[in-house]
mmCIF file of C-alpha atoms and ligand atoms in Angstrom:
data_model
loop_
_atom_site.group_PDB
_atom_site.id
_atom_site.type_symbol
_atom_site.label_atom_id
_atom_site.label_comp_id
_atom_site.label_asym_id
_atom_site.label_seq_id
_atom_site.Cartn_x
_atom_site.Cartn_y
_atom_site.Cartn_z
ATOM 1 C CA MET A 1 3.382 1.273 -28.985
ATOM 2 C CA ASN A 2 3.059 -2.414 -30.336
ATOM 3 C CA ARG A 3 5.863 -4.000 -32.069
ATOM 4 C CA GLU A 4 4.965 -6.564 -34.555
ATOM 5 C CA GLY A 5 6.823 -10.261 -32.286
ATOM 6 C CA TYR A 6 6.977 -7.770 -29.217
ATOM 7 C CA LYS A 7 5.883 -9.830 -25.479
ATOM 8 C CA SER A 8 4.429 -8.314 -22.877
ATOM 9 C CA GLY A 9 1.656 -9.684 -20.465
ATOM 10 C CA PHE A 10 1.090 -9.698 -16.618
ATOM 11 C CA VAL A 11 3.184 -11.802 -13.834
ATOM 12 C CA SER A 12 1.667 -12.706 -10.279
ATOM 13 C CA ILE A 13 3.666 -13.861 -7.604
ATOM 14 C CA ILE A 14 1.876 -15.978 -4.743
ATOM 15 C CA GLY A 15 3.693 -17.435 -2.273
ATOM 16 C CA ARG A 16 3.552 -18.723 2.054
ATOM 17 C CA PRO A 17 5.025 -15.786 3.678
ATOM 18 C CA ASN A 18 8.734 -14.549 3.398
ATOM 19 C CA VAL A 19 9.254 -17.080 0.383
ATOM 20 C CA GLY A 20 10.941 -14.890 -0.932
ATOM 21 C CA LYS A 21 8.275 -12.679 -4.086
ATOM 22 C CA SER A 22 9.442 -10.163 -2.413
ATOM 23 C CA THR A 23 12.993 -10.167 -2.968
ATOM 24 C CA PHE A 24 12.858 -11.404 -6.451
ATOM 25 C CA LEU A 25 10.982 -8.231 -7.507
ATOM 26 C CA ASN A 26 13.508 -6.232 -6.598
ATOM 27 C CA ARG A 27 16.318 -8.021 -8.020
ATOM 28 C CA VAL A 28 14.697 -8.383 -11.546
ATOM 29 C CA ILE A 29 13.207 -4.495 -11.710
ATOM 30 C CA GLY A 30 16.384 -3.400 -9.639
ATOM 31 C CA GLN A 31 15.059 -0.846 -7.545
ATOM 32 C CA LYS A 32 13.415 -1.262 -3.822
ATOM 33 C CA ILE A 33 9.628 -1.315 -4.814
ATOM 34 C CA ALA A 34 8.328 -4.456 -2.562
ATOM 35 C CA ILE A 35 9.211 -4.119 0.372
ATOM 36 C CA MET A 36 11.387 -6.863 1.934
ATOM 37 C CA SER A 37 11.069 -7.908 5.455
ATOM 38 C CA ASP A 38 11.535 -11.053 7.781
ATOM 39 C CA LYS A 39 7.882 -10.842 10.003
ATOM 40 C CA PRO A 40 5.322 -12.583 7.542
ATOM 41 C CA GLN A 41 2.210 -10.191 5.371
ATOM 42 C CA THR A 42 4.445 -6.836 5.043
ATOM 43 C CA THR A 43 3.954 -6.150 1.339
ATOM 44 C CA ARG A 44 -0.389 -5.957 1.787
ATOM 45 C CA ASN A 45 -1.029 -4.336 -1.325
ATOM 46 C CA LYS A 46 -0.615 -5.417 -5.045
ATOM 47 C CA ILE A 47 2.703 -3.164 -6.576
ATOM 48 C CA GLN A 48 2.607 -3.676 -10.279
ATOM 49 C CA GLY A 49 7.222 -3.607 -11.073
ATOM 50 C CA VAL A 50 7.295 -3.277 -14.701
ATOM 51 C CA TYR A 51 10.132 -4.627 -16.439
ATOM 52 C CA THR A 52 11.411 -4.264 -20.152
ATOM 53 C CA ILE A 53 13.845 -5.247 -22.377
ATOM 54 C CA ASP A 54 14.181 -4.452 -25.949
ATOM 55 C CA ASP A 55 11.214 -7.659 -26.858
ATOM 56 C CA ALA A 56 9.009 -7.604 -23.937
ATOM 57 C CA GLN A 57 7.453 -6.468 -20.733
ATOM 58 C CA ILE A 58 6.442 -8.382 -17.945
ATOM 59 C CA ILE A 59 4.303 -6.195 -15.305
ATOM 60 C CA PHE A 60 4.700 -7.998 -12.323
ATOM 61 C CA ILE A 61 2.158 -8.293 -9.620
ATOM 62 C CA ASP A 62 3.091 -8.857 -5.688
ATOM 63 C CA THR A 63 -0.527 -10.345 -4.605
ATOM 64 C CA PRO A 64 -0.581 -10.374 -1.340
ATOM 65 C CA GLY A 65 -0.310 -14.010 0.399
ATOM 66 C CA ILE A 66 -3.557 -16.120 -0.005
ATOM 67 C CA HIS A 67 -3.529 -18.409 3.357
ATOM 68 C CA LYS A 68 -6.563 -19.320 5.932
ATOM 69 C CA PRO A 69 -8.494 -16.042 6.716
ATOM 70 C CA LYS A 70 -8.751 -15.135 10.234
ATOM 71 C CA HIS A 71 -10.069 -12.387 10.391
ATOM 72 C CA LYS A 72 -11.663 -9.455 7.659
ATOM 73 C CA LEU A 73 -8.851 -8.094 7.141
ATOM 74 C CA GLY A 74 -7.174 -11.859 6.271
ATOM 75 C CA ASP A 75 -10.940 -12.293 3.711
ATOM 76 C CA PHE A 76 -10.785 -9.500 1.350
ATOM 77 C CA MET A 77 -7.058 -10.404 1.296
ATOM 78 C CA MET A 78 -7.578 -13.730 -0.135
ATOM 79 C CA LYS A 79 -10.574 -12.184 -2.888
ATOM 80 C CA VAL A 80 -7.277 -10.392 -4.128
ATOM 81 C CA ALA A 81 -5.026 -12.408 -4.296
ATOM 82 C CA GLN A 82 -7.529 -14.462 -6.234
ATOM 83 C CA ASN A 83 -9.002 -11.518 -8.266
ATOM 84 C CA ALA A 84 -5.599 -11.382 -9.289
ATOM 85 C CA LEU A 85 -4.448 -14.887 -10.795
ATOM 86 C CA LYS A 86 -8.032 -14.920 -12.308
ATOM 87 C CA GLU A 87 -6.593 -11.640 -14.669
ATOM 88 C CA VAL A 88 -3.323 -12.518 -15.285
ATOM 89 C CA ASP A 89 -1.430 -14.468 -18.375
ATOM 90 C CA LEU A 90 1.100 -16.264 -16.352
ATOM 91 C CA ILE A 91 1.535 -17.426 -11.916
ATOM 92 C CA LEU A 92 4.995 -17.775 -10.064
ATOM 93 C CA PHE A 93 4.402 -20.290 -7.987
ATOM 94 C CA MET A 94 7.189 -19.996 -5.386
ATOM 95 C CA ILE A 95 8.508 -22.719 -2.851
ATOM 96 C CA ASN A 96 11.243 -21.947 -0.075
ATOM 97 C CA ALA A 97 13.645 -24.688 -0.832
ATOM 98 C CA GLU A 98 14.615 -25.217 2.709
ATOM 99 C CA GLU A 99 11.224 -25.005 4.403
ATOM 100 C CA GLY A 100 9.563 -28.132 1.758
ATOM 101 C CA PHE A 101 6.449 -28.842 1.625
ATOM 102 C CA GLY A 102 4.016 -26.686 4.171
ATOM 103 C CA ARG A 103 0.038 -27.021 4.373
ATOM 104 C CA GLY A 104 -0.114 -23.668 4.005
ATOM 105 C CA ASP A 105 0.833 -24.944 0.505
ATOM 106 C CA ALA A 106 -1.602 -26.968 -0.190
ATOM 107 C CA PHE A 107 -3.951 -24.914 0.772
ATOM 108 C CA ILE A 108 -2.471 -22.556 -2.114
ATOM 109 C CA ILE A 109 -2.444 -25.374 -4.998
ATOM 110 C CA GLU A 110 -6.262 -26.259 -4.120
ATOM 111 C CA ARG A 111 -6.832 -22.135 -5.021
ATOM 112 C CA LEU A 112 -4.363 -22.809 -8.310
ATOM 113 C CA LYS A 113 -7.247 -25.588 -9.511
ATOM 114 C CA GLU A 114 -9.912 -23.485 -9.610
ATOM 115 C CA ILE A 115 -7.737 -21.338 -12.157
ATOM 116 C CA LYS A 116 -7.272 -21.914 -16.051
ATOM 117 C CA THR A 117 -3.948 -19.811 -15.845
ATOM 118 C CA PRO A 118 -0.395 -21.349 -16.154
ATOM 119 C CA VAL A 119 1.255 -21.834 -13.631
ATOM 120 C CA PHE A 120 5.353 -22.199 -13.345
ATOM 121 C CA LEU A 121 6.689 -23.633 -9.512
ATOM 122 C CA VAL A 122 9.777 -21.544 -8.732
ATOM 123 C CA VAL A 123 11.111 -23.085 -5.978
ATOM 124 C CA ASN A 124 13.394 -20.363 -3.842
ATOM 125 C CA LYS A 125 16.721 -20.651 -1.457
ATOM 126 C CA ILE A 126 18.338 -23.190 -3.582
ATOM 127 C CA ASP A 127 21.298 -21.526 -2.232
ATOM 128 C CA GLN A 128 20.029 -23.316 1.112
ATOM 129 C CA VAL A 129 19.722 -27.201 0.032
ATOM 130 C CA HIS A 130 21.586 -29.730 -1.631
ATOM 131 C CA PRO A 131 20.511 -30.202 -4.826
ATOM 132 C CA ASP A 132 19.459 -33.998 -3.325
ATOM 133 C CA GLU A 133 17.078 -32.562 -1.637
ATOM 134 C CA LEU A 134 15.247 -30.348 -4.322
ATOM 135 C CA LEU A 135 14.434 -33.637 -6.774
ATOM 136 C CA PRO A 136 12.299 -35.168 -4.323
ATOM 137 C CA LEU A 137 10.840 -32.632 -3.480
ATOM 138 C CA ILE A 138 9.985 -31.110 -6.621
ATOM 139 C CA ASP A 139 7.768 -34.676 -7.590
ATOM 140 C CA HIS A 140 6.056 -34.846 -4.406
ATOM 141 C CA TYR A 141 4.488 -30.568 -5.852
ATOM 142 C CA LYS A 142 4.474 -32.352 -9.578
ATOM 143 C CA SER A 143 2.216 -35.259 -8.474
ATOM 144 C CA LEU A 144 -0.324 -32.401 -6.726
ATOM 145 C CA TYR A 145 -0.638 -30.142 -9.975
ATOM 146 C CA SER A 146 0.636 -29.851 -13.384
ATOM 147 C CA PHE A 147 2.861 -26.798 -13.722
ATOM 148 C CA ALA A 148 3.711 -25.923 -16.696
ATOM 149 C CA GLU A 149 7.635 -25.024 -16.351
ATOM 150 C CA ILE A 150 9.679 -25.732 -13.120
ATOM 151 C CA VAL A 151 12.594 -22.640 -11.917
ATOM 152 C CA PRO A 152 14.481 -23.319 -8.982
ATOM 153 C CA ILE A 153 15.935 -19.940 -8.373
ATOM 154 C CA SER A 154 18.261 -18.079 -5.616
ATOM 155 C CA ALA A 155 15.584 -14.772 -5.530
ATOM 156 C CA LEU A 156 18.836 -14.035 -2.397
ATOM 157 C CA GLN A 157 21.825 -14.359 -4.648
ATOM 158 C CA GLY A 158 20.704 -14.655 -8.220
ATOM 159 C CA ASN A 159 21.124 -17.588 -9.509
ATOM 160 C CA ASN A 160 18.493 -18.911 -12.271
ATOM 161 C CA VAL A 161 17.461 -15.701 -12.655
ATOM 162 C CA GLU A 162 17.840 -14.789 -15.861
ATOM 163 C CA THR A 163 16.795 -18.167 -16.998
ATOM 164 C CA LEU A 164 13.739 -17.822 -15.500
ATOM 165 C CA ILE A 165 12.591 -14.468 -17.257
ATOM 166 C CA GLU A 166 13.703 -16.479 -20.180
ATOM 167 C CA GLN A 167 11.023 -18.808 -19.044
ATOM 168 C CA ILE A 168 8.059 -16.228 -18.747
ATOM 169 C CA LYS A 169 8.992 -14.132 -21.866
ATOM 170 C CA LYS A 170 7.635 -17.794 -23.571
ATOM 171 C CA TYR A 171 4.578 -18.146 -22.251
ATOM 172 C CA LEU A 172 2.930 -13.466 -22.842
ATOM 173 C CA PRO A 173 1.670 -12.689 -25.255
ATOM 174 C CA GLU A 174 1.778 -10.737 -29.071
ATOM 175 C CA GLY A 175 1.379 -7.454 -26.981
ATOM 176 C CA PRO A 176 1.872 -4.004 -26.591
ATOM 177 C CA GLN A 177 4.301 -1.773 -24.633
ATOM 178 C CA TYR A 178 2.448 -0.587 -21.697
ATOM 179 C CA TYR A 179 4.332 1.546 -19.598
ATOM 180 C CA PRO A 180 7.519 3.240 -20.813
ATOM 181 C CA PRO A 181 10.938 1.611 -20.373
ATOM 182 C CA ASP A 182 11.954 3.671 -17.663
ATOM 183 C CA GLN A 183 9.372 3.420 -15.370
ATOM 184 C CA VAL A 184 9.177 0.705 -12.809
ATOM 185 C CA THR A 185 6.388 0.812 -11.129
ATOM 186 C CA ASP A 186 3.049 2.325 -11.649
ATOM 187 C CA HIS A 187 2.201 3.395 -8.043
ATOM 188 C CA PRO A 188 1.418 6.486 -6.535
ATOM 189 C CA GLU A 189 4.660 7.784 -4.528
ATOM 190 C CA ARG A 190 1.753 7.917 -1.854
ATOM 191 C CA PHE A 191 2.059 4.582 -1.085
ATOM 192 C CA ILE A 192 5.378 3.502 -1.594
ATOM 193 C CA ILE A 193 6.229 5.929 1.072
ATOM 194 C CA ALA A 194 3.492 5.186 3.309
ATOM 195 C CA GLU A 195 4.716 1.561 2.686
ATOM 196 C CA LEU A 196 8.313 2.573 3.804
ATOM 197 C CA VAL A 197 7.274 4.014 7.275
ATOM 198 C CA ARG A 198 5.533 0.631 7.659
ATOM 199 C CA GLU A 199 8.746 -1.290 7.089
ATOM 200 C CA LYS A 200 10.709 1.408 9.965
ATOM 201 C CA ALA A 201 8.365 1.268 12.152
ATOM 202 C CA LEU A 202 7.832 -2.977 12.604
ATOM 203 C CA HIS A 203 11.257 -3.271 12.351
ATOM 204 C CA LEU A 204 11.630 -1.593 15.823
ATOM 205 C CA THR A 205 9.460 -2.078 17.202
ATOM 206 C CA ARG A 206 9.763 -5.492 16.806
ATOM 207 C CA GLU A 207 7.159 -7.798 18.600
ATOM 208 C CA GLU A 208 5.373 -5.311 20.243
ATOM 209 C CA VAL A 209 3.647 -4.271 17.328
ATOM 210 C CA PRO A 210 2.089 -7.233 15.486
ATOM 211 C CA HIS A 211 0.669 -6.760 12.514
ATOM 212 C CA SER A 212 -2.059 -3.973 13.647
ATOM 213 C CA ILE A 213 -0.699 -0.957 11.873
ATOM 214 C CA ALA A 214 -1.157 1.566 8.458
ATOM 215 C CA VAL A 215 0.037 4.376 7.328
ATOM 216 C CA VAL A 216 -1.491 6.723 5.351
ATOM 217 C CA VAL A 217 0.571 9.171 3.616
ATOM 218 C CA ASP A 218 -1.490 12.634 4.074
ATOM 219 C CA THR A 219 0.956 15.416 2.358
ATOM 220 C CA ILE A 220 3.590 15.149 -0.334
ATOM 221 C CA GLU A 221 4.763 18.738 -1.233
ATOM 222 C CA ARG A 222 8.439 20.017 -2.705
ATOM 223 C CA ARG A 223 7.906 23.410 -1.149
ATOM 224 C CA GLU A 224 9.277 26.257 -4.357
ATOM 225 C CA ASP A 225 11.923 28.195 -2.840
ATOM 226 C CA SER A 226 14.253 24.961 -1.251
ATOM 227 C CA GLN A 227 14.476 21.861 -2.743
ATOM 228 C CA THR A 228 12.746 20.352 0.399
ATOM 229 C CA VAL A 229 9.276 18.093 -0.174
ATOM 230 C CA TYR A 230 7.367 17.968 2.983
ATOM 231 C CA VAL A 231 5.415 14.890 3.572
ATOM 232 C CA GLY A 232 3.072 14.310 6.285
ATOM 233 C CA ALA A 233 2.121 11.305 6.721
ATOM 234 C CA THR A 234 0.241 9.138 10.231
ATOM 235 C CA ILE A 235 0.687 5.383 11.618
ATOM 236 C CA ILE A 236 -2.603 4.066 12.746
ATOM 237 C CA VAL A 237 -2.179 1.660 15.338
ATOM 238 C CA GLU A 238 -5.043 -0.251 17.578
ATOM 239 C CA ARG A 239 -4.205 0.873 20.750
ATOM 240 C CA ASP A 240 -3.261 3.349 23.280
ATOM 241 C CA SER A 241 -0.103 0.889 24.717
ATOM 242 C CA GLN A 242 0.827 0.595 21.229
ATOM 243 C CA LYS A 243 0.298 4.047 20.078
ATOM 244 C CA GLY A 244 3.028 4.352 22.895
ATOM 245 C CA ILE A 245 5.354 2.129 21.478
ATOM 246 C CA ILE A 246 5.255 3.830 18.318
ATOM 247 C CA ILE A 247 6.070 7.066 20.025
ATOM 248 C CA GLY A 248 9.206 5.711 22.413
ATOM 249 C CA LYS A 249 9.973 7.838 25.125
ATOM 250 C CA GLN A 250 9.951 11.222 24.810
ATOM 251 C CA GLY A 251 9.469 10.255 20.902
ATOM 252 C CA ARG A 252 12.084 8.474 20.659
ATOM 253 C CA MET A 253 10.563 5.994 18.234
ATOM 254 C CA LEU A 254 9.264 7.909 16.612
ATOM 255 C CA LYS A 255 12.065 9.708 15.511
ATOM 256 C CA GLU A 256 13.971 7.375 14.357
ATOM 257 C CA ILE A 257 10.967 5.351 12.838
ATOM 258 C CA GLY A 258 11.008 9.298 11.229
ATOM 259 C CA GLN A 259 15.074 9.756 10.384
ATOM 260 C CA ARG A 260 15.232 6.138 8.806
ATOM 261 C CA ALA A 261 12.179 6.584 6.528
ATOM 262 C CA ARG A 262 13.629 9.777 5.838
ATOM 263 C CA MET A 263 16.026 8.957 3.758
ATOM 264 C CA ASP A 264 14.606 6.130 1.804
ATOM 265 C CA ILE A 265 12.470 9.017 1.303
ATOM 266 C CA GLU A 266 15.483 10.682 -0.132
ATOM 267 C CA ALA A 267 16.186 7.759 -2.395
ATOM 268 C CA LEU A 268 13.061 7.717 -3.633
ATOM 269 C CA LEU A 269 12.426 11.174 -5.062
ATOM 270 C CA GLY A 270 15.815 11.653 -5.116
ATOM 271 C CA SER A 271 15.361 15.532 -3.355
ATOM 272 C CA LYS A 272 15.660 15.727 0.192
ATOM 273 C CA VAL A 273 12.833 15.116 2.244
ATOM 274 C CA PHE A 274 11.317 16.466 5.665
ATOM 275 C CA LEU A 275 9.252 14.154 6.569
ATOM 276 C CA GLU A 276 6.223 14.473 9.615
ATOM 277 C CA LEU A 277 5.226 11.680 11.644
ATOM 278 C CA TRP A 278 1.385 11.673 13.521
ATOM 279 C CA VAL A 279 0.417 9.017 15.307
ATOM 280 C CA LYS A 280 -3.388 7.853 15.940
ATOM 281 C CA VAL A 281 -5.288 5.401 18.137
ATOM 282 C CA GLN A 282 -8.099 3.242 15.780
ATOM 283 C CA LYS A 283 -9.293 1.479 17.756
ATOM 284 C CA ASP A 284 -10.060 -2.293 15.832
ATOM 285 C CA TRP A 285 -9.384 -0.969 12.297
ATOM 286 C CA ARG A 286 -8.533 -4.668 10.472
ATOM 287 C CA ASN A 287 -12.232 -5.260 11.048
ATOM 288 C CA LYS A 288 -13.340 -2.574 9.645
ATOM 289 C CA LEU A 289 -13.678 -2.511 5.694
ATOM 290 C CA SER A 290 -15.294 0.552 4.746
ATOM 291 C CA GLN A 291 -12.135 1.917 6.081
ATOM 292 C CA LEU A 292 -9.201 -0.575 4.787
ATOM 293 C CA ARG A 293 -10.630 1.522 1.409
ATOM 294 C CA ASP A 294 -9.450 5.297 2.595
ATOM 295 C CA PHE A 295 -6.402 3.402 3.700
ATOM 296 C CA GLY A 296 -5.066 2.769 -0.016
ATOM 297 C CA PHE A 297 -7.059 -1.227 -0.238
ATOM 298 C CA ARG A 298 -8.250 -1.763 -3.024
ATOM 299 C CA GLU A 299 -9.585 -4.426 -4.172
HETATM 300 P P1 GDP B 1 7.847 -11.956 0.333
HETATM 301 O O1 GDP B 1 7.903 -12.404 2.571
HETATM 302 O O2 GDP B 1 7.333 -13.543 -0.182
HETATM 303 O O3 GDP B 1 7.838 -11.768 0.154
HETATM 304 O O4 GDP B 1 9.448 -13.033 0.923
HETATM 305 P P2 GDP B 1 11.060 -11.731 1.933
HETATM 306 O O5 GDP B 1 11.688 -11.643 0.375
HETATM 307 O O6 GDP B 1 10.794 -10.807 1.772
HETATM 308 O O7 GDP B 1 12.112 -12.720 1.849
HETATM 309 C C1 GDP B 1 11.970 -13.268 2.994
HETATM 310 C C2 GDP B 1 13.085 -13.630 3.613
HETATM 311 O O8 GDP B 1 13.735 -14.651 2.695
HETATM 312 C C3 GDP B 1 14.353 -12.412 2.785
HETATM 313 O O9 GDP B 1 15.144 -12.222 5.004
HETATM 314 C C4 GDP B 1 14.902 -12.056 2.792
HETATM 315 O O10 GDP B 1 16.658 -11.766 2.989
HETATM 316 C C5 GDP B 1 14.867 -14.002 2.996
HETATM 317 N N1 GDP B 1 15.140 -14.341 1.397
HETATM 318 C C6 GDP B 1 14.881 -14.244 -0.294
HETATM 319 N N2 GDP B 1 15.422 -15.238 -1.343
HETATM 320 C C7 GDP B 1 15.930 -15.998 -0.525
HETATM 321 C C8 GDP B 1 16.705 -17.006 -1.254
HETATM 322 O O11 GDP B 1 17.019 -16.874 -2.312
HETATM 323 N N3 GDP B 1 17.846 -17.409 -0.081
HETATM 324 C C9 GDP B 1 18.250 -16.753 0.897
HETATM 325 N N4 GDP B 1 18.750 -16.870 2.236
HETATM 326 N N5 GDP B 1 17.405 -16.737 2.039
HETATM 327 C C10 GDP B 1 16.500 -15.677 0.787
HETATM 328 MG MG1 MG B 2 6.117 -9.213 0.020
HETATM 329 K K1 K B 3 7.083 -10.517 4.516
#
């Protein structure tokens, strides 16, 4: 479909971990497709949320956090993020009004200076600060980079989110409706399911199993004789000790992870789900780039 005056384009959301990128995306798209977490770096792949209205279609990309790389996975994430920035029509650089300026932001601003894409400064979590604190903060960012627009919002409470959408529309080129209106994501269910399992495992094990887990969905199969979908997935950890934590005493932890993930997957697929989980140790997987691709990482 290609209507005259119709606007469409790609918008990348960047910012330090926990500034509220996923919360914003989930609010706009209205469905749980990007995973929210109080742990940094939950979002590691690009997730496209498609927002369609009468006169525009905005395709959001929830990029992995841009930050100083600490190991190979960091390098890889950086590359993914930087490529994403060059290809999009607009970048939303989200900051946390409550935390203020940080070194991570300085690093991101340096990257933004290397590309031509217009950038909005989105000041999130304004529900957490007094308006008097907002202006000096914004002035500081303005002194470092020439932002196309500056929009304060609360992604959590929804304040000013509609204004932001209106501003985004102004910066989109005329273009086709890339996706049908009822499609909110172009990622296969496989990836979303893997993220749901990973989210539960991270939440339930707290700090004991840091970011060193990956989830691979091996099977998604609708059983013809019933309304049930069979899902088989493997949780990959780096050390035997982590495997023990994930499985838990008499398998209790794994059971809990499975039960919680199953409920979300059922909501996602709209049918009953039989979820089977395995745990596998694969040492040092984060430093093996070739394997990253097997785990669903894309360049
Ligand atoms: P991301 O790492 O940038 O994707 O951040 P998340 O979307 O996962 O959010 C991190 C945390 O900040 C979560 O606990 C959110 O509930 C919280 N959060 C996000 N937006 C807001 C906001 O506008 N106000 C407040 N008070 N909290 C927020
Ligand atoms: Mg996120
Ligand atoms: K996060």
